Coordinates of C-alpha atoms in Angstrom, one line a residue:
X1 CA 3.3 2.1 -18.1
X2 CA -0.6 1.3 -17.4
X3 CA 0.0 -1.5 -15.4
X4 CA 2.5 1.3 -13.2
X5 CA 0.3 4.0 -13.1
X6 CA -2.0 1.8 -11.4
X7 CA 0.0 0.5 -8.9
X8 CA 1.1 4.2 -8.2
X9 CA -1.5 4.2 -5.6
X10 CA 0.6 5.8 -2.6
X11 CA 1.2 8.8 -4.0
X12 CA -2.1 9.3 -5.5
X13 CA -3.4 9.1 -2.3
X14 CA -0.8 11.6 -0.7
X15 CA -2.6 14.0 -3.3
X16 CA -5.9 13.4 -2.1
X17 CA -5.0 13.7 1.5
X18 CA -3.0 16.8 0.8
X19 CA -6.0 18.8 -1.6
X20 CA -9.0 17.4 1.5
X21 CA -5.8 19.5 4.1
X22 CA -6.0 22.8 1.9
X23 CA -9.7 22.6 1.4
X24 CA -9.9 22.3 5.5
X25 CA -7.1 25.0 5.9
X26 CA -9.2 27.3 3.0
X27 CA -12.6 26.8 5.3
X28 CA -10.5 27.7 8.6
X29 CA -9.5 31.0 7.0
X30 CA -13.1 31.8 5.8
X31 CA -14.3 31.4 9.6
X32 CA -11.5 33.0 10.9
X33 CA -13.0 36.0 8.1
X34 CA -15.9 35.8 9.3
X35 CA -15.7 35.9 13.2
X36 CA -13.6 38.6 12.5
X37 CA -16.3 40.9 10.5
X38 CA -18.6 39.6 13.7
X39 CA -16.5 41.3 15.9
X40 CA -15.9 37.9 17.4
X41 CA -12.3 38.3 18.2
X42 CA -9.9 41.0 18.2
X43 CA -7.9 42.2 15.4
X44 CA -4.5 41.1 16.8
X45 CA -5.9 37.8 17.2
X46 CA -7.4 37.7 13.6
X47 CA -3.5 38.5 12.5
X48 CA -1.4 35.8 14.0
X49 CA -4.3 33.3 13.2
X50 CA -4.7 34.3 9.9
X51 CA -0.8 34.4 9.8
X52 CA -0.7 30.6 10.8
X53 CA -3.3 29.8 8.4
X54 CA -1.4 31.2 5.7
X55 CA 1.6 29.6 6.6
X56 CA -0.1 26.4 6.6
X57 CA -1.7 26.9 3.5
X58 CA 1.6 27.6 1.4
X59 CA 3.2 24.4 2.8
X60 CA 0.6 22.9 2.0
X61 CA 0.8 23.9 -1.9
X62 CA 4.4 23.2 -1.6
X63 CA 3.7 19.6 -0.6
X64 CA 1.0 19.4 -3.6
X65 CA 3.4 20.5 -6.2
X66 CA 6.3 18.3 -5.4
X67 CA 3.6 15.6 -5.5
X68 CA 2.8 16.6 -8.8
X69 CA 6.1 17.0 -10.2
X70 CA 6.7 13.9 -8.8
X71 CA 7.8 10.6 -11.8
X72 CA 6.5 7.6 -10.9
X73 CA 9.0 5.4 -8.9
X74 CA 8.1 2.6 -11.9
X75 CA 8.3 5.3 -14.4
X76 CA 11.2 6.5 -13.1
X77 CA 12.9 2.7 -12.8
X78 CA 12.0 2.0 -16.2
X79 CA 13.4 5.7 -17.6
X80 CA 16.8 4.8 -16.1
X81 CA 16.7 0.9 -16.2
X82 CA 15.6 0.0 -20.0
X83 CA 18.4 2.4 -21.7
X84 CA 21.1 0.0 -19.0
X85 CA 19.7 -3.3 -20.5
X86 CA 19.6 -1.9 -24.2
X87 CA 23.8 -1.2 -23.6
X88 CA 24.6 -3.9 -21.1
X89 CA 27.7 -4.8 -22.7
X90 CA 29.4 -1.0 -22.3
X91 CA 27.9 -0.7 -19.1
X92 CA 29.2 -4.2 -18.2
X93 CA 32.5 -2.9 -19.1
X94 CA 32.2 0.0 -17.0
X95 CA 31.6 -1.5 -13.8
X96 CA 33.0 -2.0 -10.7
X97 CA 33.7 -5.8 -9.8
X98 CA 31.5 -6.1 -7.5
X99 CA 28.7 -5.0 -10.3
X100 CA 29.8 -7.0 -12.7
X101 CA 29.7 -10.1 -10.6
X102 CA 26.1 -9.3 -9.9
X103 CA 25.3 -8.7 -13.5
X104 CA 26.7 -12.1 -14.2
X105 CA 24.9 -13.3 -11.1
X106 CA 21.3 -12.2 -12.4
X107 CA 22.5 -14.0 -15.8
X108 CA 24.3 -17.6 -14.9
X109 CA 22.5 -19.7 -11.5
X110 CA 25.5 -21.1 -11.4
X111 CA 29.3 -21.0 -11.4
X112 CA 31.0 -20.8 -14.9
X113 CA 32.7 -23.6 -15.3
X114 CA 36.2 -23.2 -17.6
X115 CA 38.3 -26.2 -19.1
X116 CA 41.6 -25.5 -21.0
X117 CA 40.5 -21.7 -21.4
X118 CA 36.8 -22.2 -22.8
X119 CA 33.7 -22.4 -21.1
X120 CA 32.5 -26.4 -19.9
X121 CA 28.9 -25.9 -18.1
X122 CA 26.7 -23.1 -17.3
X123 CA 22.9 -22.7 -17.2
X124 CA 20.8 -19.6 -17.1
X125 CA 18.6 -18.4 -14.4
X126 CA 15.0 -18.8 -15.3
X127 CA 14.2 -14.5 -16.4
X128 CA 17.3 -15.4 -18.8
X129 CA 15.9 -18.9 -20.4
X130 CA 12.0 -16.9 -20.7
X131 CA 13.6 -13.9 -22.5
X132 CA 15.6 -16.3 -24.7
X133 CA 12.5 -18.5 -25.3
X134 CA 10.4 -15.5 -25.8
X135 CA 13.3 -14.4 -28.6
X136 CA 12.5 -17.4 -29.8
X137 CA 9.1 -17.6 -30.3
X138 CA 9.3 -13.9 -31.6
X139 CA 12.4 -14.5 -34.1
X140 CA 9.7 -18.1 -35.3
X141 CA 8.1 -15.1 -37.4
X142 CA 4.8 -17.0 -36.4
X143 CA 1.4 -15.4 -35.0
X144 CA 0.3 -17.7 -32.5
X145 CA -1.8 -16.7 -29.5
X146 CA 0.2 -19.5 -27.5
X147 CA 3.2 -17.4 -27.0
X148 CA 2.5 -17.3 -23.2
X149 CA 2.2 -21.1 -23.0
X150 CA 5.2 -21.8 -24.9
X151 CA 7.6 -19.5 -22.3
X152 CA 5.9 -21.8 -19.4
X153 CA 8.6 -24.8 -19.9
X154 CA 11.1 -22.5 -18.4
X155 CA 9.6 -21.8 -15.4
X156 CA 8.4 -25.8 -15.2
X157 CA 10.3 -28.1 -12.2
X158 CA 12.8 -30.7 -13.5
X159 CA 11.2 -33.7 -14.1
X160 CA 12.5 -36.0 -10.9
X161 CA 12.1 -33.5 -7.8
X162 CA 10.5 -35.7 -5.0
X163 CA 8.4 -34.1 -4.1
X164 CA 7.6 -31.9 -7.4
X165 CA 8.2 -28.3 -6.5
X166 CA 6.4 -25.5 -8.0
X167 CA 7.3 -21.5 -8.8
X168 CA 11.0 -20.2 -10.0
X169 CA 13.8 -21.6 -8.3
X170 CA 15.4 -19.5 -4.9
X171 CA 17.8 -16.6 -6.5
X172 CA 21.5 -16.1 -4.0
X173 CA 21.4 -12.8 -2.6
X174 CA 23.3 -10.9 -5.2
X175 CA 20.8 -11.4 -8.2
X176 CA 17.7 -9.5 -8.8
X177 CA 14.3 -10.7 -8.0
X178 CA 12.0 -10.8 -10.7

């Protein structure tokens, strides 16, 4: 939640920009108070400026509040995204078809293959084989600092590629990017 905060940058600087408008708008009403005490302009003019000003201002703190009400977007994708994961299989069930296939589609990189009713081939797209690996190495029971290096096989090229490719392998347009 750290790491989102941080990156949480574009509304933090909607803030700023919003609190450097109301202190503007705050010193255009103290002018507009003061050339009004000098007699500088006429009373029916000090109203509808003053009114505008005013007007301004409370949009203004309108802005600033739903700024500061505002969730994260990350906080808010991990709120409603973690709970999904931790229940996959009921909400797997209750999915459309085209969901599901996209489910199955962030899970298998390629077809399922089926022979006399059971499942042949599959392999796992590479966030699948880390999180398995990294059950792995968790389930080992083992304190090791080289839990990091250990998850790197998955995300290794096949030995073979000519010439040898690096970085996670191109996703089809129905599974998440990671």
């Amino acid at each position: 939640e750290r790491i989102f905060d941080r990156e949480d940058h574009q509304r933090k600087d909607e803030i700023t920009r919003v609190k450097s408008e109301m202190t503007k708008v705050e010193n255009r009403k103290m002018n507009l108070d003061d050339k009004f005490l000098d007699m500088e302009i006429t009373p029916q003019d000090y109203h509808s400026m003053k009114e505008k000003v005013e007007k301004d201002m409370v949009e203004l703190r309108v802005k600033l509040n739903n700024l500061m009400e505002q969730k994260s977007p990350y906080k808010e994708y991990i709120r409603k995204t973690i709970p999904m994961l931790e229940n996959l299989s009921t909400f797997y069930r209750n999915s459309s078809g085209e969901t599901k296939k996209k489910i199955l589609g962030c899970i298998f990189s390629e077809k399922i293959v089926l022979e006399k009713g059971k499942v042949a081939t599959f392999s796992f797209t590479t966030p699948i084989r880390v999180l398995t690996n990294a059950v792995k190495v968790f389930e080992s029971g083992e304190t090791k600092k080289e839990v990091e290096n250990d998850l790197l096989s998955c995300i290794a090229p096949q030995v073979g590629l000519e010439p040898t490719t690096y970085g996670l392998t191109v996703r089809r347009s129905n599974q998440l990017s990671y």
